Amino acid sequence: MGENLAKVATDVLLRLHLPLSGLRGQTYDGAANMSGNKNGAQARIREMQPLALYVHCGAHCANLVTKAACTASSLTSDALDWVHKLGCLYKLSSKYKSKFVNIATASSGTVSNLQPLCQMRWTVRTTAIWSVLHQYESVLLSLEDMAQTDTSDTGVTARGLLERFGKGTTVLGLMMATEVIQELECLNCTLQKRTETVSGMLSAADYVRTTLRAKRTEEKFQEIYSHTTEMITKLNIQPITMPHIRRPPKCLIGNVTTAHKPTTPEEHYRADFFKVLDTADIQLKERFDQGGLKTLAKLEESLLTGEMDTAVVDQYHELNQKSLKVQLKMFKLQYTYTNTSEAATILRNQLPEVCGLFNQVEALV
């Protein structure tokens, strides 16, 4: 079945002409082309092999969740964009890099390099953000020095960045983004371990989701806002202000005049923070609540515990429930393993005669 399924998959991908080229600089959501229930690759494959399971890579899911959350608010999205542009300036201009290193070293005795952000990998950004936040004063002083002494395009870039980093909203945006990204980075790391299990992946995603939901409180936002305000006062930069909110055209809202309007910057940006958290919550549920993953988790549980879900096992005609039950007990008695990869390694290293004792376990693996 495996060889036939591989041929089917190759044929389907070629027929769909999936746009896998020309995607540099973008975050490619392969699920958009793969997971469609009617026209996606998984639907085409399942027409020919109903037992084929579609499962989206867990680490990629975590990356897409992070992207969706950070771009849910223009405040966090813009702040991350300024960090990226600052990192590019640091990387491309040796003159600016020299100024920053000298100022940062004189200020604290140490320096942490400024880094551009990878446009495709959203779960590796915490380090770059903290490099800016922890050296914010040095960033401002070096940009100001560059803007005043350089008349080239680099100086123009420095002036533009100085204006952006001189606003308290940029600090707040970075603080808010960090509160979401750091947990999702932890999820991304654990999902790439070789010892990962399907059930463990689902549990890890659920833990992170619970953690992020716990942050959706006024107290947590007040803590972030107060910390940001203290930093703004210390750096003597522009306080957090309300953005201009354009009133929707009357043709869209009629005569409604009772729509709620935030009266303070804190109230306005609290709603933004909640929007970022809500997006992460919804995305985690949607991307990890996959039917294929649930089926794989049940098959995996049969292998790891020896307790079979007969309804799932019976779907696979190559599995004999009675023989599998006997073989699993023997296999677990003889060997210690905690995931499917370890079980597969054990089977590969057996003599043919011994491996023949576990042909049903091998089929399950």
CSV table of C-alpha atoms in Angstrom, one decimal:
chain,number,residue,atom,x,y,z
A,1,MET,CA,0.0,0.0,0.0
A,2,GLY,CA,2.9,2.3,0.8
A,3,GLU,CA,4.4,2.2,-2.7
A,4,ASN,CA,1.0,2.7,-4.4
A,5,LEU,CA,0.2,5.6,-2.0
A,6,ALA,CA,3.5,7.3,-2.9
A,7,LYS,CA,2.7,7.1,-6.6
A,8,VAL,CA,-0.7,8.5,-6.0
A,9,ALA,CA,0.7,11.4,-4.0
A,10,THR,CA,3.3,12.2,-6.6
A,11,ASP,CA,0.6,12.1,-9.4
A,12,VAL,CA,-1.7,14.3,-7.4
A,13,LEU,CA,0.9,16.9,-6.6
A,14,LEU,CA,1.9,17.1,-10.2
A,15,ARG,CA,-1.7,17.5,-11.4
A,16,LEU,CA,-2.4,20.3,-8.8
A,17,HIS,CA,0.7,22.3,-10.0
A,18,LEU,CA,1.3,23.5,-6.4
A,19,PRO,CA,3.1,26.9,-6.4
A,20,LEU,CA,6.1,25.8,-4.4
A,21,SER,CA,8.6,28.1,-6.3
A,22,GLY,CA,9.0,31.8,-6.0
A,23,LEU,CA,8.1,31.8,-2.3
A,24,ARG,CA,11.2,33.3,-0.9
A,25,GLY,CA,10.5,36.0,1.6
A,26,GLN,CA,7.0,34.7,2.3
A,27,THR,CA,5.5,32.3,4.9
A,28,TYR,CA,4.0,29.6,2.8
A,29,ASP,CA,0.9,28.0,4.2
A,30,GLY,CA,1.1,24.6,2.6
A,31,ALA,CA,-2.2,23.6,4.3
A,32,ALA,CA,-4.0,26.0,2.0
A,33,ASN,CA,-3.3,23.8,-1.0
A,34,MET,CA,-3.0,20.4,0.8
A,35,SER,CA,-5.9,20.3,3.3
A,36,GLY,CA,-8.9,21.3,1.1
A,37,ASN,CA,-11.7,18.8,1.6
A,38,LYS,CA,-12.8,19.1,-2.0
A,39,ASN,CA,-9.9,20.2,-4.2
A,40,GLY,CA,-6.9,19.9,-2.0
A,41,ALA,CA,-4.2,17.2,-2.4
A,42,GLN,CA,-5.5,15.3,0.6
A,43,ALA,CA,-9.0,15.0,-0.9
A,44,ARG,CA,-7.5,13.8,-4.2
A,45,ILE,CA,-5.4,11.2,-2.5
A,46,ARG,CA,-8.2,10.0,-0.2
A,47,GLU,CA,-10.4,9.4,-3.3
A,48,MET,CA,-7.9,6.7,-4.2
A,49,GLN,CA,-6.9,5.6,-0.7
A,50,PRO,CA,-9.5,6.4,1.9
A,51,LEU,CA,-7.3,5.3,4.8
A,52,ALA,CA,-4.5,7.9,3.9
A,53,LEU,CA,-4.3,10.4,6.8
A,54,TYR,CA,-3.6,14.1,6.2
A,55,VAL,CA,-1.4,15.5,9.0
A,56,HIS,CA,0.1,19.0,8.9
A,57,CYS,CA,3.6,19.4,10.4
A,58,GLY,CA,3.3,20.5,14.0
A,59,ALA,CA,6.3,22.8,14.0
A,60,HIS,CA,5.0,24.5,10.8
A,61,CYS,CA,1.5,24.8,12.5
A,62,ALA,CA,3.2,26.6,15.4
A,63,ASN,CA,4.9,29.0,13.0
A,64,LEU,CA,1.7,29.8,11.2
A,65,VAL,CA,-0.1,30.3,14.6
A,66,THR,CA,2.6,32.8,15.6
A,67,LYS,CA,2.4,34.7,12.3
A,68,ALA,CA,-1.4,35.0,12.5
A,69,ALA,CA,-1.3,36.2,16.1
A,70,CYS,CA,1.5,38.8,15.5
A,71,THR,CA,-0.3,40.2,12.4
A,72,ALA,CA,-3.7,40.3,14.1
A,73,SER,CA,-2.8,43.8,15.4
A,74,SER,CA,-1.1,46.5,13.4
A,75,LEU,CA,0.7,47.6,16.6
A,76,THR,CA,2.6,44.3,17.0
A,77,SER,CA,3.0,43.8,13.3
A,78,ASP,CA,4.5,47.3,12.8
A,79,ALA,CA,6.8,47.0,15.8
A,80,LEU,CA,8.2,43.8,14.5
A,81,ASP,CA,8.8,45.3,11.1
A,82,TRP,CA,10.8,48.1,12.7
A,83,VAL,CA,13.0,45.6,14.5
A,84,HIS,CA,13.6,43.8,11.2
A,85,LYS,CA,14.6,47.0,9.5
A,86,LEU,CA,16.9,48.0,12.3
A,87,GLY,CA,18.5,44.5,12.1
A,88,CYS,CA,19.0,45.0,8.4
A,89,LEU,CA,20.6,48.4,9.0
A,90,TYR,CA,22.9,46.9,11.6
A,91,LYS,CA,23.9,44.0,9.3
A,92,LEU,CA,24.4,46.1,6.1
A,93,SER,CA,26.0,49.2,7.4
A,94,SER,CA,29.4,48.7,9.1
A,95,LYS,CA,29.3,52.4,10.1
A,96,TYR,CA,26.1,52.1,12.0
A,97,LYS,CA,27.2,48.8,13.5
A,98,SER,CA,30.4,50.4,14.8
A,99,LYS,CA,28.5,53.3,16.3
A,100,PHE,CA,26.0,51.0,18.1
A,101,VAL,CA,28.7,48.7,19.4
A,102,ASN,CA,30.7,51.6,20.8
A,103,ILE,CA,27.6,53.2,22.5
A,104,ALA,CA,26.3,49.9,23.9
A,105,THR,CA,29.7,48.9,25.2
A,106,ALA,CA,30.2,52.2,26.9
A,107,SER,CA,26.7,52.0,28.4
A,108,SER,CA,26.7,48.5,29.8
A,109,GLY,CA,30.1,47.0,29.1
A,110,THR,CA,28.5,44.3,26.8
A,111,VAL,CA,26.7,44.3,23.5
A,112,SER,CA,24.1,42.0,22.0
A,113,ASN,CA,23.9,42.0,18.2
A,114,LEU,CA,20.8,43.4,16.5
A,115,GLN,CA,19.3,40.9,14.2
A,116,PRO,CA,16.9,41.1,11.2
A,117,LEU,CA,13.9,38.8,11.4
A,118,CYS,CA,13.5,35.8,9.1
A,119,GLN,CA,10.3,36.5,7.1
A,120,MET,CA,9.4,32.8,7.0
A,121,ARG,CA,10.3,31.7,10.6
A,122,TRP,CA,8.1,33.5,13.1
A,123,THR,CA,9.0,31.3,16.1
A,124,VAL,CA,12.6,32.4,16.4
A,125,ARG,CA,12.1,36.1,17.1
A,126,THR,CA,12.3,36.5,20.9
A,127,THR,CA,16.1,36.9,21.0
A,128,ALA,CA,16.0,39.7,18.3
A,129,ILE,CA,13.2,41.5,20.2
A,130,TRP,CA,14.9,41.3,23.6
A,131,SER,CA,18.2,42.6,22.0
A,132,VAL,CA,16.3,45.8,21.1
A,133,LEU,CA,14.3,46.1,24.3
A,134,HIS,CA,17.3,45.6,26.6
A,135,GLN,CA,19.5,48.0,24.6
A,136,TYR,CA,16.8,50.5,23.7
A,137,GLU,CA,18.7,53.6,24.8
A,138,SER,CA,21.8,52.5,22.8
A,139,VAL,CA,19.5,52.0,19.8
A,140,LEU,CA,18.1,55.5,20.1
A,141,LEU,CA,21.5,57.1,20.6
A,142,SER,CA,23.2,55.3,17.8
A,143,LEU,CA,20.3,56.1,15.4
A,144,GLU,CA,20.4,59.7,16.4
A,145,ASP,CA,24.2,59.9,15.9
A,146,MET,CA,23.8,58.2,12.5
A,147,ALA,CA,21.0,60.5,11.4
A,148,GLN,CA,23.0,63.6,12.2
A,149,THR,CA,26.3,62.6,10.7
A,150,ASP,CA,25.4,60.6,7.6
A,151,THR,CA,23.9,62.3,4.6
A,152,SER,CA,23.6,59.1,2.5
A,153,ASP,CA,20.5,56.8,2.2
A,154,THR,CA,21.7,55.1,5.3
A,155,GLY,CA,21.3,58.3,7.2
A,156,VAL,CA,17.8,58.7,5.8
A,157,THR,CA,17.0,55.2,7.0
A,158,ALA,CA,18.4,56.0,10.4
A,159,ARG,CA,16.2,59.1,10.7
A,160,GLY,CA,13.1,57.1,9.8
A,161,LEU,CA,13.9,54.4,12.3
A,162,LEU,CA,14.7,57.0,15.0
A,163,GLU,CA,11.2,58.4,14.6
A,164,ARG,CA,9.6,55.0,14.9
A,165,PHE,CA,11.6,53.8,17.9
A,166,GLY,CA,11.1,57.2,19.5
A,167,LYS,CA,7.4,56.4,20.0
A,168,GLY,CA,6.1,54.6,23.0
A,169,THR,CA,3.7,52.6,20.9
A,170,THR,CA,6.7,50.7,19.4
A,171,VAL,CA,7.8,49.7,22.9
A,172,LEU,CA,4.3,48.5,23.7
A,173,GLY,CA,4.0,46.6,20.5
A,174,LEU,CA,7.2,44.7,21.2
A,175,MET,CA,6.1,44.0,24.7
A,176,MET,CA,2.8,42.6,23.5
A,177,ALA,CA,4.4,40.5,20.8
A,178,THR,CA,6.9,38.9,23.2
A,179,GLU,CA,4.1,37.8,25.5
A,180,VAL,CA,2.8,35.5,22.7
A,181,ILE,CA,5.9,34.6,20.8
A,182,GLN,CA,7.9,33.2,23.7
A,183,GLU,CA,5.3,30.5,24.5
A,184,LEU,CA,4.9,29.6,20.9
A,185,GLU,CA,8.7,29.4,20.5
A,186,CYS,CA,8.8,26.8,23.3
A,187,LEU,CA,6.1,24.8,21.6
A,188,ASN,CA,8.0,25.0,18.3
A,189,CYS,CA,11.2,23.6,20.0
A,190,THR,CA,9.4,20.7,21.7
A,191,LEU,CA,7.6,19.7,18.5
A,192,GLN,CA,10.9,19.2,16.8
A,193,LYS,CA,12.4,16.7,19.3
A,194,ARG,CA,13.0,13.2,18.0
A,195,THR,CA,11.2,11.8,21.1
A,196,GLU,CA,8.0,13.6,20.3
A,197,THR,CA,4.8,11.6,20.2
A,198,VAL,CA,1.5,12.5,18.5
A,199,SER,CA,-0.4,12.5,21.8
A,200,GLY,CA,2.5,14.6,23.4
A,201,MET,CA,2.3,17.1,20.5
A,202,LEU,CA,-1.5,17.6,21.1
A,203,SER,CA,-0.9,17.9,24.9
A,204,ALA,CA,1.9,20.4,24.4
A,205,ALA,CA,-0.3,22.6,22.1
A,206,ASP,CA,-3.1,22.4,24.7
A,207,TYR,CA,-0.8,23.5,27.5
A,208,VAL,CA,0.4,26.5,25.5
A,209,ARG,CA,-3.2,27.4,24.6
A,210,THR,CA,-4.2,27.3,28.3
A,211,THR,CA,-1.2,29.5,29.2
A,212,LEU,CA,-2.0,32.1,26.6
A,213,ARG,CA,-5.7,32.1,27.6
A,214,ALA,CA,-4.6,32.8,31.2
A,215,LYS,CA,-3.0,36.0,30.0
A,216,ARG,CA,-6.2,37.4,28.7
A,217,THR,CA,-6.9,39.5,31.8
A,218,GLU,CA,-7.0,43.2,32.6
A,219,GLU,CA,-4.4,42.6,35.3
A,220,LYS,CA,-1.9,41.1,32.9
A,221,PHE,CA,-2.3,43.9,30.4
A,222,GLN,CA,-2.0,46.5,33.2
A,223,GLU,CA,1.3,44.8,34.1
A,224,ILE,CA,2.6,45.1,30.5
A,225,TYR,CA,1.3,48.7,30.1
A,226,SER,CA,2.8,49.8,33.4
A,227,HIS,CA,6.2,48.3,32.6
A,228,THR,CA,6.1,50.0,29.2
A,229,THR,CA,5.2,53.3,30.7
A,230,GLU,CA,8.1,53.1,33.1
A,231,MET,CA,10.5,52.4,30.2
A,232,ILE,CA,9.1,55.3,28.2
A,233,THR,CA,9.6,57.7,31.1
A,234,LYS,CA,13.1,56.5,31.7
A,235,LEU,CA,14.0,56.9,28.0
A,236,ASN,CA,12.2,60.2,27.7
A,237,ILE,CA,10.5,59.2,24.4
A,238,GLN,CA,7.0,60.0,23.1
A,239,PRO,CA,4.3,58.7,25.4
A,240,ILE,CA,1.7,56.2,24.2
A,241,THR,CA,-1.1,58.1,22.4
A,242,MET,CA,-4.4,57.1,20.9
A,243,PRO,CA,-4.2,56.4,17.1
A,244,HIS,CA,-6.6,58.3,14.8
A,245,ILE,CA,-9.7,56.3,14.5
A,246,ARG,CA,-11.6,57.0,11.3
A,247,ARG,CA,-15.4,57.0,11.6
A,248,PRO,CA,-16.9,54.5,9.2
A,249,PRO,CA,-19.0,56.0,6.4
A,250,LYS,CA,-22.6,56.6,7.3
A,251,CYS,CA,-23.8,54.4,4.5
A,252,LEU,CA,-22.2,51.4,6.4
A,253,ILE,CA,-23.4,52.2,9.9
A,254,GLY,CA,-26.6,54.2,9.2
A,255,ASN,CA,-27.6,56.5,12.0
A,256,VAL,CA,-26.0,54.4,14.8
A,257,THR,CA,-24.1,56.8,17.1
A,258,THR,CA,-23.8,54.6,20.2
A,259,ALA,CA,-20.9,52.5,19.1
A,260,HIS,CA,-18.3,52.1,21.9
A,261,LYS,CA,-15.2,54.2,21.5
A,262,PRO,CA,-12.2,53.8,23.7
A,263,THR,CA,-11.4,56.9,25.7
A,264,THR,CA,-7.8,56.2,26.7
A,265,PRO,CA,-4.8,54.7,25.0
A,266,GLU,CA,-4.7,51.9,27.6
A,267,GLU,CA,-8.3,50.9,26.8
A,268,HIS,CA,-7.7,51.0,23.1
A,269,TYR,CA,-4.5,48.8,23.2
A,270,ARG,CA,-5.9,46.4,25.7
A,271,ALA,CA,-8.4,45.4,23.0
A,272,ASP,CA,-5.5,44.9,20.6
A,273,PHE,CA,-3.7,42.7,23.1
A,274,PHE,CA,-6.8,40.6,23.6
A,275,LYS,CA,-7.2,40.3,19.8
A,276,VAL,CA,-3.7,38.9,19.5
A,277,LEU,CA,-4.3,36.4,22.3
A,278,ASP,CA,-7.7,35.4,20.8
A,279,THR,CA,-6.2,34.9,17.4
A,280,ALA,CA,-3.5,32.6,18.9
A,281,ASP,CA,-6.1,30.7,20.8
A,282,ILE,CA,-8.3,30.1,17.8
A,283,GLN,CA,-5.4,29.2,15.5
A,284,LEU,CA,-4.0,26.7,18.0
A,285,LYS,CA,-7.4,25.0,18.2
A,286,GLU,CA,-7.9,24.9,14.4
A,287,ARG,CA,-4.4,23.8,13.4
A,288,PHE,CA,-4.0,21.1,16.0
A,289,ASP,CA,-7.6,19.8,16.0
A,290,GLN,CA,-6.9,17.6,13.0
A,291,GLY,CA,-8.9,14.5,12.3
A,292,GLY,CA,-5.8,12.7,11.0
A,293,LEU,CA,-3.8,13.5,14.2
A,294,LYS,CA,-6.6,12.1,16.4
A,295,THR,CA,-6.6,8.8,14.4
A,296,LEU,CA,-2.8,8.6,14.5
A,297,ALA,CA,-2.9,9.3,18.3
A,298,LYS,CA,-5.2,6.3,18.8
A,299,LEU,CA,-3.0,4.1,16.7
A,300,GLU,CA,0.1,5.3,18.6
A,301,GLU,CA,-1.6,4.7,21.9
A,302,SER,CA,-2.2,1.0,20.8
A,303,LEU,CA,1.5,0.6,20.1
A,304,LEU,CA,2.7,2.3,23.3
A,305,THR,CA,0.2,0.9,25.8
A,306,GLY,CA,-0.9,-2.3,24.2
A,307,GLU,CA,-4.6,-1.3,24.7
A,308,MET,CA,-6.2,-1.2,21.3
A,309,ASP,CA,-8.9,1.0,20.0
A,310,THR,CA,-10.7,-1.7,18.1
A,311,ALA,CA,-12.8,0.8,16.1
A,312,VAL,CA,-9.7,2.3,14.6
A,313,VAL,CA,-7.6,-0.9,14.2
A,314,ASP,CA,-10.5,-2.6,12.4
A,315,GLN,CA,-10.4,0.0,9.6
A,316,TYR,CA,-7.0,-1.3,8.5
A,317,HIS,CA,-7.4,-4.6,6.7
A,318,GLU,CA,-3.7,-5.5,7.0
A,319,LEU,CA,-4.0,-5.5,10.8
A,320,ASN,CA,-5.4,-8.6,12.5
A,321,GLN,CA,-6.8,-7.6,15.8
A,322,LYS,CA,-6.3,-10.9,17.6
A,323,SER,CA,-2.8,-11.4,16.4
A,324,LEU,CA,-1.8,-7.8,17.1
A,325,LYS,CA,-3.1,-8.0,20.6
A,326,VAL,CA,-0.9,-11.1,21.3
A,327,GLN,CA,2.2,-9.7,19.6
A,328,LEU,CA,1.9,-6.3,21.4
A,329,LYS,CA,2.0,-8.0,24.7
A,330,MET,CA,5.1,-10.0,23.7
A,331,PHE,CA,6.8,-6.9,22.2
A,332,LYS,CA,6.2,-4.8,25.3
A,333,LEU,CA,7.4,-7.5,27.6
A,334,GLN,CA,10.7,-7.8,25.7
A,335,TYR,CA,11.5,-4.2,24.8
A,336,THR,CA,11.3,-0.7,26.3
A,337,TYR,CA,10.2,2.1,24.0
A,338,THR,CA,8.5,5.4,24.5
A,339,ASN,CA,7.6,6.5,20.9
A,340,THR,CA,7.1,5.1,17.4
A,341,SER,CA,10.6,5.9,16.2
A,342,GLU,CA,12.2,3.8,19.0
A,343,ALA,CA,9.8,0.9,18.2
A,344,ALA,CA,10.8,1.1,14.6
A,345,THR,CA,14.5,1.0,15.5
A,346,ILE,CA,14.0,-2.1,17.6
A,347,LEU,CA,12.3,-3.9,14.7
A,348,ARG,CA,15.0,-2.9,12.2
A,349,ASN,CA,17.7,-4.3,14.5
A,350,GLN,CA,16.1,-7.8,14.9
A,351,LEU,CA,17.0,-11.0,13.2
A,352,PRO,CA,14.5,-11.9,10.5
A,353,GLU,CA,13.2,-14.9,12.6
A,354,VAL,CA,12.6,-12.7,15.6
A,355,CYS,CA,11.1,-9.9,13.5
A,356,GLY,CA,8.7,-12.4,12.1
A,357,LEU,CA,7.2,-12.9,15.5
A,358,PHE,CA,6.0,-9.3,15.4
A,359,ASN,CA,4.7,-8.9,11.8
A,360,GLN,CA,1.5,-7.2,13.0
A,361,VAL,CA,3.5,-4.8,15.3
A,362,GLU,CA,5.6,-4.0,12.3
A,363,ALA,CA,2.5,-3.3,10.2
A,364,LEU,CA,1.2,-1.0,12.9
A,365,VAL,CA,4.5,0.9,13.1
